Amino acid sequence: MLRNSPKIAISLVAGSLLFAVASCTPPSENAAAQTLETSASPASAADTAAGWSEKLIDAPYKPEDLVQTSSGAVIVSAMAENPGESGSSGSLYYMDPDTTEISPAWPSGSVDNALNNELFPECSGPLSDDETSPHGITVESVDDGTERLYVVNHGSHESIEVFDVRNDDGQPGLTWIGCVELPEGSFGNGVAADPNSDGFFVTHFLNPADMENEFKRAFAGEDTGHVLHWTPESGWTQLPESTMSTPNGIAVSEDGESLYVASWGGRKLVEIDPSSGAVLRETPVDIMPDNLRFTDSGSVLVTGQMIDSFETFFGYEFEGLQPEDRYDVLELDPESFTTAVFAEGSVAGFGNPTTALPVGDKVFVGAVAGTQILELSRQ
């Protein structure tokens, strides 16, 4: 049975403010219903940046988050234009990292429904197509070898949608297995699987009922959110000492003993205890850090936006201001908890990056503006 819950009460202004860093580029027509004809052309006349070649890939509107599955396919989370508003839906897509061809994954792709009542007994059923509004995503391999995808969704209500990732004769597919609604008043952003349970961690970004003031507080570096933990046995708990300014991307350390959290408004990366949320270490960054992705060597790539003030942030949405053409990718060393520049540059038409996903000798950079993904390749 499809869920048909009332939409979250978010006004037009507040809904737009949620991701005002999005540009005014209109969504591609019928993008969710067909394979995108992608192109990968030089991003600039020089098309190089300190050892990297740069290409822009045509992509769905606002390709905000990216993860790679064990089969090699990249899953792209393309956000709704105004998350939480009625009729404003987004989608998940598959991208072949070799050809950069992009095709629908959810809701228009090959999706089976098989609710796991043991793990998700309170889930009422899968979402209807107009309730899909994905944001942060992550994948993990569970004990039986199944690969699982977790999706922060802003559709009819705040939820985590959970899928098993299939490999159908070399083609990726998804089986929806359940959902968990977030606590009342929450607004999810990033999600990370808990390696020590059947649960997951979620960053509560800010109070969705007062977004304009919440974003003003974020640009002042004030606390607006925290980290939540869910397990089938205990349900939701808030990590009591995890309060910070607009917690965004989240990742679990390789030993499971720490969480790494990007404090967007705090302009810092924070290592916290996964039980209490107590701060273990932190390091400042110049960007407003967004999503976090591990490399094969165990370091963490992070990118984010360069936004100097709330007024600039507001201008992106309501005053026609275009984001600066630039990207900055940092590499976090978990041992020293320090960062270094991994890649940086300026590409015409590409700004406000959100995710830097390493895939072999390439890095794919998503954004919360426009309809392109930046591909960086080692020279």
Short mmCIF file of C-alpha atoms in Angstrom, two decimals:
data_model
loop_
_atom_site.label_atom_id
_atom_site.label_comp_id
_atom_site.label_asym_id
_atom_site.label_seq_id
_atom_site.Cartn_x
_atom_site.Cartn_y
_atom_site.Cartn_z
CA MET A 1 0.00 0.00 0.00
CA LEU A 2 1.34 3.41 -0.92
CA ARG A 3 1.70 5.99 1.78
CA ASN A 4 -0.54 9.02 1.53
CA SER A 5 0.37 11.17 4.51
CA PRO A 6 -0.15 14.95 4.71
CA LYS A 7 2.71 16.98 3.33
CA ILE A 8 5.06 18.77 5.69
CA ALA A 9 3.82 22.30 6.28
CA ILE A 10 6.64 24.32 4.80
CA SER A 11 5.93 27.68 3.20
CA LEU A 12 7.17 28.58 -0.26
CA VAL A 13 9.80 30.93 1.12
CA ALA A 14 10.98 28.53 3.79
CA GLY A 15 11.01 25.62 1.38
CA SER A 16 13.10 27.58 -1.07
CA LEU A 17 15.42 28.77 1.68
CA LEU A 18 16.17 25.21 2.60
CA PHE A 19 18.38 24.89 -0.43
CA ALA A 20 18.75 28.43 -1.64
CA VAL A 21 22.20 27.55 -2.85
CA ALA A 22 20.45 25.90 -5.80
CA SER A 23 20.66 27.89 -8.99
CA CYS A 24 17.61 28.95 -10.98
CA THR A 25 18.35 26.44 -13.74
CA PRO A 26 15.05 24.64 -14.54
CA PRO A 27 14.81 20.86 -14.11
CA SER A 28 15.35 18.78 -17.24
CA GLU A 29 12.01 17.79 -18.73
CA ASN A 30 11.03 14.15 -18.22
CA ALA A 31 14.41 13.47 -16.66
CA ALA A 32 13.03 10.73 -14.41
CA ALA A 33 11.34 8.90 -17.26
CA GLN A 34 14.21 8.35 -19.63
CA THR A 35 17.92 7.69 -19.88
CA LEU A 36 19.74 11.00 -20.01
CA GLU A 37 21.79 11.74 -23.08
CA THR A 38 24.95 12.69 -21.25
CA SER A 39 27.94 14.51 -22.60
CA ALA A 40 31.39 14.93 -21.18
CA SER A 41 33.22 17.89 -22.65
CA PRO A 42 36.23 19.91 -21.54
CA ALA A 43 35.20 22.18 -18.70
CA SER A 44 37.42 25.07 -19.70
CA ALA A 45 39.93 26.11 -22.29
CA ALA A 46 42.75 24.81 -20.12
CA ASP A 47 40.68 21.84 -18.80
CA THR A 48 43.33 21.09 -16.19
CA ALA A 49 43.82 21.97 -12.54
CA ALA A 50 46.97 20.95 -10.68
CA GLY A 51 47.23 17.45 -12.09
CA TRP A 52 43.54 16.95 -12.84
CA SER A 53 41.65 17.08 -16.11
CA GLU A 54 38.12 18.44 -15.80
CA LYS A 55 34.95 17.44 -17.64
CA LEU A 56 31.34 18.42 -17.07
CA ILE A 57 28.71 15.71 -17.34
CA ASP A 58 25.08 16.51 -18.08
CA ALA A 59 23.10 15.29 -15.09
CA PRO A 60 19.69 15.54 -13.41
CA TYR A 61 18.71 18.74 -11.64
CA LYS A 62 20.70 19.31 -8.42
CA PRO A 63 22.81 16.11 -8.28
CA GLU A 64 23.51 16.63 -4.58
CA ASP A 65 24.86 13.29 -3.32
CA LEU A 66 26.69 10.36 -4.89
CA VAL A 67 27.73 6.89 -3.69
CA GLN A 68 29.24 3.90 -5.46
CA THR A 69 27.79 0.41 -5.19
CA SER A 70 29.84 -2.79 -5.08
CA SER A 71 28.90 -3.49 -8.71
CA GLY A 72 30.62 -0.25 -9.70
CA ALA A 73 27.52 1.77 -10.54
CA VAL A 74 27.25 5.22 -8.99
CA ILE A 75 23.92 6.22 -7.44
CA VAL A 76 23.07 9.91 -7.78
CA SER A 77 20.58 11.66 -5.49
CA ALA A 78 18.89 14.42 -7.49
CA MET A 79 17.01 16.66 -5.09
CA ALA A 80 13.59 18.19 -5.49
CA GLU A 81 13.54 21.89 -6.35
CA ASN A 82 11.70 22.68 -3.10
CA PRO A 83 11.97 19.68 -0.75
CA GLY A 84 8.86 19.07 1.32
CA GLU A 85 6.49 20.97 -0.95
CA SER A 86 3.54 19.22 -2.56
CA GLY A 87 4.35 18.08 -6.10
CA SER A 88 8.07 18.87 -5.80
CA SER A 89 9.69 15.46 -6.23
CA GLY A 90 13.22 14.28 -6.89
CA SER A 91 14.75 10.99 -7.97
CA LEU A 92 17.65 8.59 -7.69
CA TYR A 93 19.68 7.74 -10.77
CA TYR A 94 22.37 5.27 -11.80
CA MET A 95 25.51 6.54 -13.47
CA ASP A 96 28.01 4.32 -15.23
CA PRO A 97 31.39 5.74 -14.13
CA ASP A 98 33.05 4.60 -17.37
CA THR A 99 30.55 5.91 -19.92
CA THR A 100 28.88 8.49 -17.59
CA GLU A 101 25.51 7.36 -18.96
CA ILE A 102 22.74 8.16 -16.47
CA SER A 103 19.47 6.25 -16.12
CA PRO A 104 16.54 6.31 -13.65
CA ALA A 105 16.76 4.25 -10.46
CA TRP A 106 13.89 5.41 -8.21
CA PRO A 107 11.01 5.89 -8.61
CA SER A 108 11.05 5.21 -12.37
CA GLY A 109 13.64 2.47 -12.56
CA SER A 110 13.52 -1.25 -11.81
CA VAL A 111 12.28 -1.16 -8.20
CA ASP A 112 10.67 -4.09 -6.39
CA ASN A 113 8.80 -3.71 -3.10
CA ALA A 114 9.32 -6.26 -0.30
CA LEU A 115 8.67 -4.74 3.13
CA ASN A 116 10.88 -6.28 5.83
CA ASN A 117 8.42 -6.32 8.73
CA GLU A 118 11.01 -7.63 11.16
CA LEU A 119 13.29 -4.61 10.71
CA PHE A 120 10.63 -2.01 9.94
CA PRO A 121 7.37 -3.07 11.64
CA GLU A 122 6.01 0.51 11.80
CA CYS A 123 6.55 1.32 8.12
CA SER A 124 3.21 1.78 6.37
CA GLY A 125 4.42 1.02 2.86
CA PRO A 126 6.34 2.44 -0.10
CA LEU A 127 6.05 6.04 -1.20
CA SER A 128 4.07 7.12 -4.22
CA ASP A 129 6.10 8.61 -7.07
CA ASP A 130 5.26 12.21 -6.18
CA GLU A 131 6.52 11.69 -2.61
CA THR A 132 10.11 10.86 -3.60
CA SER A 133 12.38 13.70 -2.51
CA PRO A 134 15.82 12.19 -1.81
CA HIS A 135 18.70 14.00 -0.14
CA GLY A 136 21.63 12.27 1.62
CA ILE A 137 22.41 8.65 0.71
CA THR A 138 24.79 5.90 1.81
CA VAL A 139 25.42 2.21 1.12
CA GLU A 140 26.69 -0.64 3.30
CA SER A 141 27.24 -4.39 3.03
CA VAL A 142 25.31 -6.33 5.68
CA ASP A 143 26.30 -9.66 7.22
CA ASP A 144 24.68 -11.86 4.57
CA GLY A 145 26.50 -10.00 1.79
CA THR A 146 23.50 -7.94 0.75
CA GLU A 147 24.24 -4.35 -0.16
CA ARG A 148 21.87 -1.87 1.44
CA LEU A 149 21.04 1.70 0.42
CA TYR A 150 19.75 4.29 2.91
CA VAL A 151 18.05 7.44 1.61
CA VAL A 152 17.06 10.60 3.50
CA ASN A 153 13.68 11.54 2.01
CA HIS A 154 11.71 14.78 2.35
CA GLY A 155 8.49 13.59 0.70
CA SER A 156 5.19 13.32 2.53
CA HIS A 157 7.18 13.35 5.76
CA GLU A 158 10.78 13.11 6.92
CA SER A 159 11.94 9.51 6.60
CA ILE A 160 14.78 7.16 5.87
CA GLU A 161 13.89 4.89 2.95
CA VAL A 162 15.82 1.61 2.83
CA PHE A 163 16.60 -0.54 -0.23
CA ASP A 164 18.51 -3.68 -1.04
CA VAL A 165 20.77 -3.13 -4.05
CA ARG A 166 20.46 -5.85 -6.70
CA ASN A 167 22.72 -6.86 -9.56
CA ASP A 168 20.40 -8.13 -12.28
CA ASP A 169 22.69 -9.76 -14.86
CA GLY A 170 25.11 -6.90 -14.60
CA GLN A 171 22.42 -4.23 -14.38
CA PRO A 172 21.74 -2.47 -11.06
CA GLY A 173 18.31 -2.62 -9.46
CA LEU A 174 16.68 -1.73 -6.15
CA THR A 175 14.32 -3.56 -3.82
CA TRP A 176 12.57 -1.28 -1.35
CA ILE A 177 12.47 -3.03 2.05
CA GLY A 178 11.21 -0.43 4.50
CA CYS A 179 11.22 3.01 6.03
CA VAL A 180 11.62 4.84 9.32
CA GLU A 181 9.98 8.20 9.98
CA LEU A 182 12.22 10.74 11.70
CA PRO A 183 11.16 12.27 15.03
CA GLU A 184 8.66 15.11 14.84
CA GLY A 185 10.33 18.42 14.01
CA SER A 186 13.41 16.85 12.44
CA PHE A 187 14.98 17.67 9.11
CA GLY A 188 17.37 14.98 7.92
CA ASN A 189 20.45 15.71 5.85
CA GLY A 190 23.15 13.02 5.92
CA VAL A 191 22.87 9.34 6.80
CA ALA A 192 25.48 6.72 7.73
CA ALA A 193 24.96 3.03 8.45
CA ASP A 194 25.88 1.83 11.94
CA PRO A 195 28.34 -1.09 11.55
CA ASN A 196 27.53 -2.31 15.06
CA SER A 197 23.77 -2.71 14.61
CA ASP A 198 20.99 -2.91 12.04
CA GLY A 199 20.55 0.82 12.49
CA PHE A 200 21.94 4.10 11.20
CA PHE A 201 22.93 7.63 12.14
CA VAL A 202 21.23 10.72 10.70
CA THR A 203 22.13 14.39 10.95
CA HIS A 204 19.23 16.65 11.97
CA PHE A 205 20.18 19.83 10.12
CA LEU A 206 17.85 22.47 11.56
CA ASN A 207 14.28 23.23 12.63
CA PRO A 208 12.15 23.13 9.44
CA ALA A 209 9.43 25.25 11.05
CA ASP A 210 11.64 28.36 11.24
CA MET A 211 14.10 28.01 8.38
CA GLU A 212 14.92 31.64 7.67
CA ASN A 213 15.95 32.31 11.27
CA GLU A 214 17.66 28.93 11.47
CA PHE A 215 19.83 29.76 8.47
CA LYS A 216 20.65 33.16 9.95
CA ARG A 217 21.75 31.35 13.10
CA ALA A 218 23.81 28.95 10.99
CA PHE A 219 25.73 31.80 9.37
CA ALA A 220 26.40 33.12 12.86
CA GLY A 221 27.85 29.71 13.75
CA GLU A 222 25.11 28.98 16.28
CA ASP A 223 23.88 25.47 17.10
CA THR A 224 20.84 24.35 15.10
CA GLY A 225 20.90 20.55 15.04
CA HIS A 226 22.33 17.28 16.31
CA VAL A 227 22.95 13.65 15.43
CA LEU A 228 20.24 10.99 15.73
CA HIS A 229 20.67 7.22 16.04
CA TRP A 230 18.07 4.58 15.15
CA THR A 231 17.98 0.84 15.80
CA PRO A 232 15.08 -1.62 15.43
CA GLU A 233 15.29 -2.41 19.14
CA SER A 234 15.47 1.11 20.60
CA GLY A 235 14.02 3.35 17.93
CA TRP A 236 15.34 6.92 17.83
CA THR A 237 17.76 8.43 20.31
CA GLN A 238 19.55 11.77 20.15
CA LEU A 239 23.27 11.69 20.86
CA PRO A 240 23.10 14.03 23.87
CA GLU A 241 26.34 15.94 23.31
CA SER A 242 26.15 16.15 19.51
CA THR A 243 24.54 19.59 19.20
CA MET A 244 26.28 21.76 16.60
CA SER A 245 25.64 24.25 13.80
CA THR A 246 23.81 22.64 10.87
CA PRO A 247 25.28 19.11 10.96
CA ASN A 248 25.45 17.98 7.36
CA GLY A 249 27.49 15.07 6.00
CA ILE A 250 28.26 12.14 8.29
CA ALA A 251 30.53 9.09 8.10
CA VAL A 252 31.52 6.30 10.48
CA SER A 253 35.21 5.66 11.09
CA GLU A 254 36.61 2.37 9.80
CA ASP A 255 36.82 0.93 13.33
CA GLY A 256 33.29 2.08 14.18
CA GLU A 257 34.57 4.00 17.20
CA SER A 258 33.99 7.52 15.86
CA LEU A 259 31.61 9.56 13.77
CA TYR A 260 32.86 12.26 11.43
CA VAL A 261 30.38 15.10 10.99
CA ALA A 262 30.52 18.17 8.74
CA SER A 263 29.31 21.23 10.65
CA TRP A 264 28.15 23.35 7.71
CA GLY A 265 27.51 26.60 9.58
CA GLY A 266 30.39 25.94 11.96
CA ARG A 267 32.80 25.58 9.01
CA LYS A 268 34.53 22.65 10.64
CA LEU A 269 34.81 18.88 10.65
CA VAL A 270 34.04 17.24 13.96
CA GLU A 271 34.88 13.78 15.31
CA ILE A 272 32.36 12.65 17.93
CA ASP A 273 31.72 9.62 20.11
CA PRO A 274 28.99 7.46 18.51
CA SER A 275 27.28 6.83 21.85
CA SER A 276 27.35 10.19 23.61
CA GLY A 277 28.11 12.59 20.79
CA ALA A 278 30.97 14.06 22.82
CA VAL A 279 33.46 15.94 20.68
CA LEU A 280 36.74 14.04 20.37
CA ARG A 281 38.51 16.29 17.86
CA GLU A 282 37.66 19.02 15.38
CA THR A 283 39.39 20.94 12.62
CA PRO A 284 38.34 24.21 10.96
CA VAL A 285 37.92 24.50 7.18
CA ASP A 286 37.42 27.47 4.87
CA ILE A 287 34.45 25.94 3.07
CA MET A 288 30.98 25.21 4.41
CA PRO A 289 31.54 21.44 4.42
CA ASP A 290 28.92 19.14 2.98
CA ASN A 291 29.11 15.40 2.30
CA LEU A 292 31.96 13.06 3.33
CA ARG A 293 33.32 10.14 1.28
CA PHE A 294 36.09 7.66 2.10
CA THR A 295 38.93 6.95 -0.32
CA ASP A 296 40.46 3.50 -0.81
CA SER A 297 43.40 4.58 1.37
CA GLY A 298 41.14 5.43 4.31
CA SER A 299 41.21 9.22 4.05
CA VAL A 300 38.00 11.22 3.69
CA LEU A 301 37.17 13.61 0.85
CA VAL A 302 35.01 16.60 1.63
CA THR A 303 33.83 19.48 -0.50
CA GLY A 304 31.42 22.30 0.16
CA GLN A 305 30.42 25.83 -0.65
CA MET A 306 32.14 29.19 -0.30
CA ILE A 307 29.34 31.46 0.94
CA ASP A 308 30.32 34.58 2.84
CA SER A 309 27.00 35.57 4.41
CA PHE A 310 23.31 34.87 4.80
CA GLU A 311 22.63 37.72 2.36
CA THR A 312 24.67 35.98 -0.33
CA PHE A 313 22.95 32.70 0.46
CA PHE A 314 19.56 34.41 0.15
CA GLY A 315 20.61 36.06 -3.10
CA TYR A 316 21.17 32.75 -4.85
CA GLU A 317 17.46 32.02 -4.70
CA PHE A 318 15.63 35.32 -4.69
CA GLU A 319 17.90 37.85 -6.35
CA GLY A 320 19.29 35.94 -9.33
CA LEU A 321 22.78 35.65 -7.88
CA GLN A 322 24.76 32.83 -9.46
CA PRO A 323 27.21 30.75 -7.41
CA GLU A 324 30.89 31.34 -7.93
CA ASP A 325 32.48 29.07 -10.54
CA ARG A 326 34.78 27.06 -8.28
CA TYR A 327 35.28 23.78 -6.48
CA ASP A 328 37.41 22.97 -3.45
CA VAL A 329 38.00 19.35 -2.45
CA LEU A 330 39.80 18.69 0.83
CA GLU A 331 41.28 15.43 2.11
CA LEU A 332 40.89 14.63 5.80
CA ASP A 333 43.52 12.43 7.45
CA PRO A 334 41.65 10.50 10.18
CA GLU A 335 44.89 9.84 12.07
CA SER A 336 45.94 13.46 12.54
CA PHE A 337 42.47 14.90 11.92
CA THR A 338 43.92 17.57 9.66
CA THR A 339 42.99 18.51 6.10
CA ALA A 340 44.94 19.29 2.96
CA VAL A 341 43.85 20.49 -0.48
CA PHE A 342 43.09 17.49 -2.68
CA ALA A 343 41.84 19.32 -5.78
CA GLU A 344 40.65 22.83 -6.52
CA GLY A 345 39.80 24.85 -9.57
CA SER A 346 37.35 26.99 -11.47
CA VAL A 347 34.99 25.55 -14.06
CA ALA A 348 32.60 27.79 -15.97
CA GLY A 349 29.02 27.05 -14.97
CA PHE A 350 29.87 24.78 -12.02
CA GLY A 351 29.52 25.98 -8.44
CA ASN A 352 28.29 25.13 -4.95
CA PRO A 353 29.72 21.58 -4.86
CA THR A 354 28.39 19.10 -2.32
CA THR A 355 30.02 15.68 -2.75
CA ALA A 356 33.41 14.46 -3.96
CA LEU A 357 33.16 10.73 -4.70
CA PRO A 358 36.41 8.90 -5.53
CA VAL A 359 36.02 6.16 -8.14
CA GLY A 360 39.32 4.61 -9.20
CA ASP A 361 41.53 7.37 -10.57
CA LYS A 362 38.55 9.71 -10.95
CA VAL A 363 36.57 11.92 -8.62
CA PHE A 364 32.96 12.82 -9.37
CA VAL A 365 31.80 16.08 -7.80
CA GLY A 366 28.08 16.71 -7.30
CA ALA A 367 26.45 20.06 -6.66
CA VAL A 368 23.35 21.70 -5.25
CA ALA A 369 23.21 24.05 -8.22
CA GLY A 370 22.46 23.38 -11.86
CA THR A 371 22.40 20.17 -13.87
CA GLN A 372 25.98 18.98 -14.10
CA ILE A 373 28.45 16.70 -12.35
CA LEU A 374 32.14 17.52 -12.52
CA GLU A 375 34.46 14.65 -13.42
CA LEU A 376 38.07 14.99 -12.32
CA SER A 377 40.61 12.57 -13.81
CA ARG A 378 44.25 12.13 -12.85
CA GLN A 379 46.58 13.28 -15.60
#
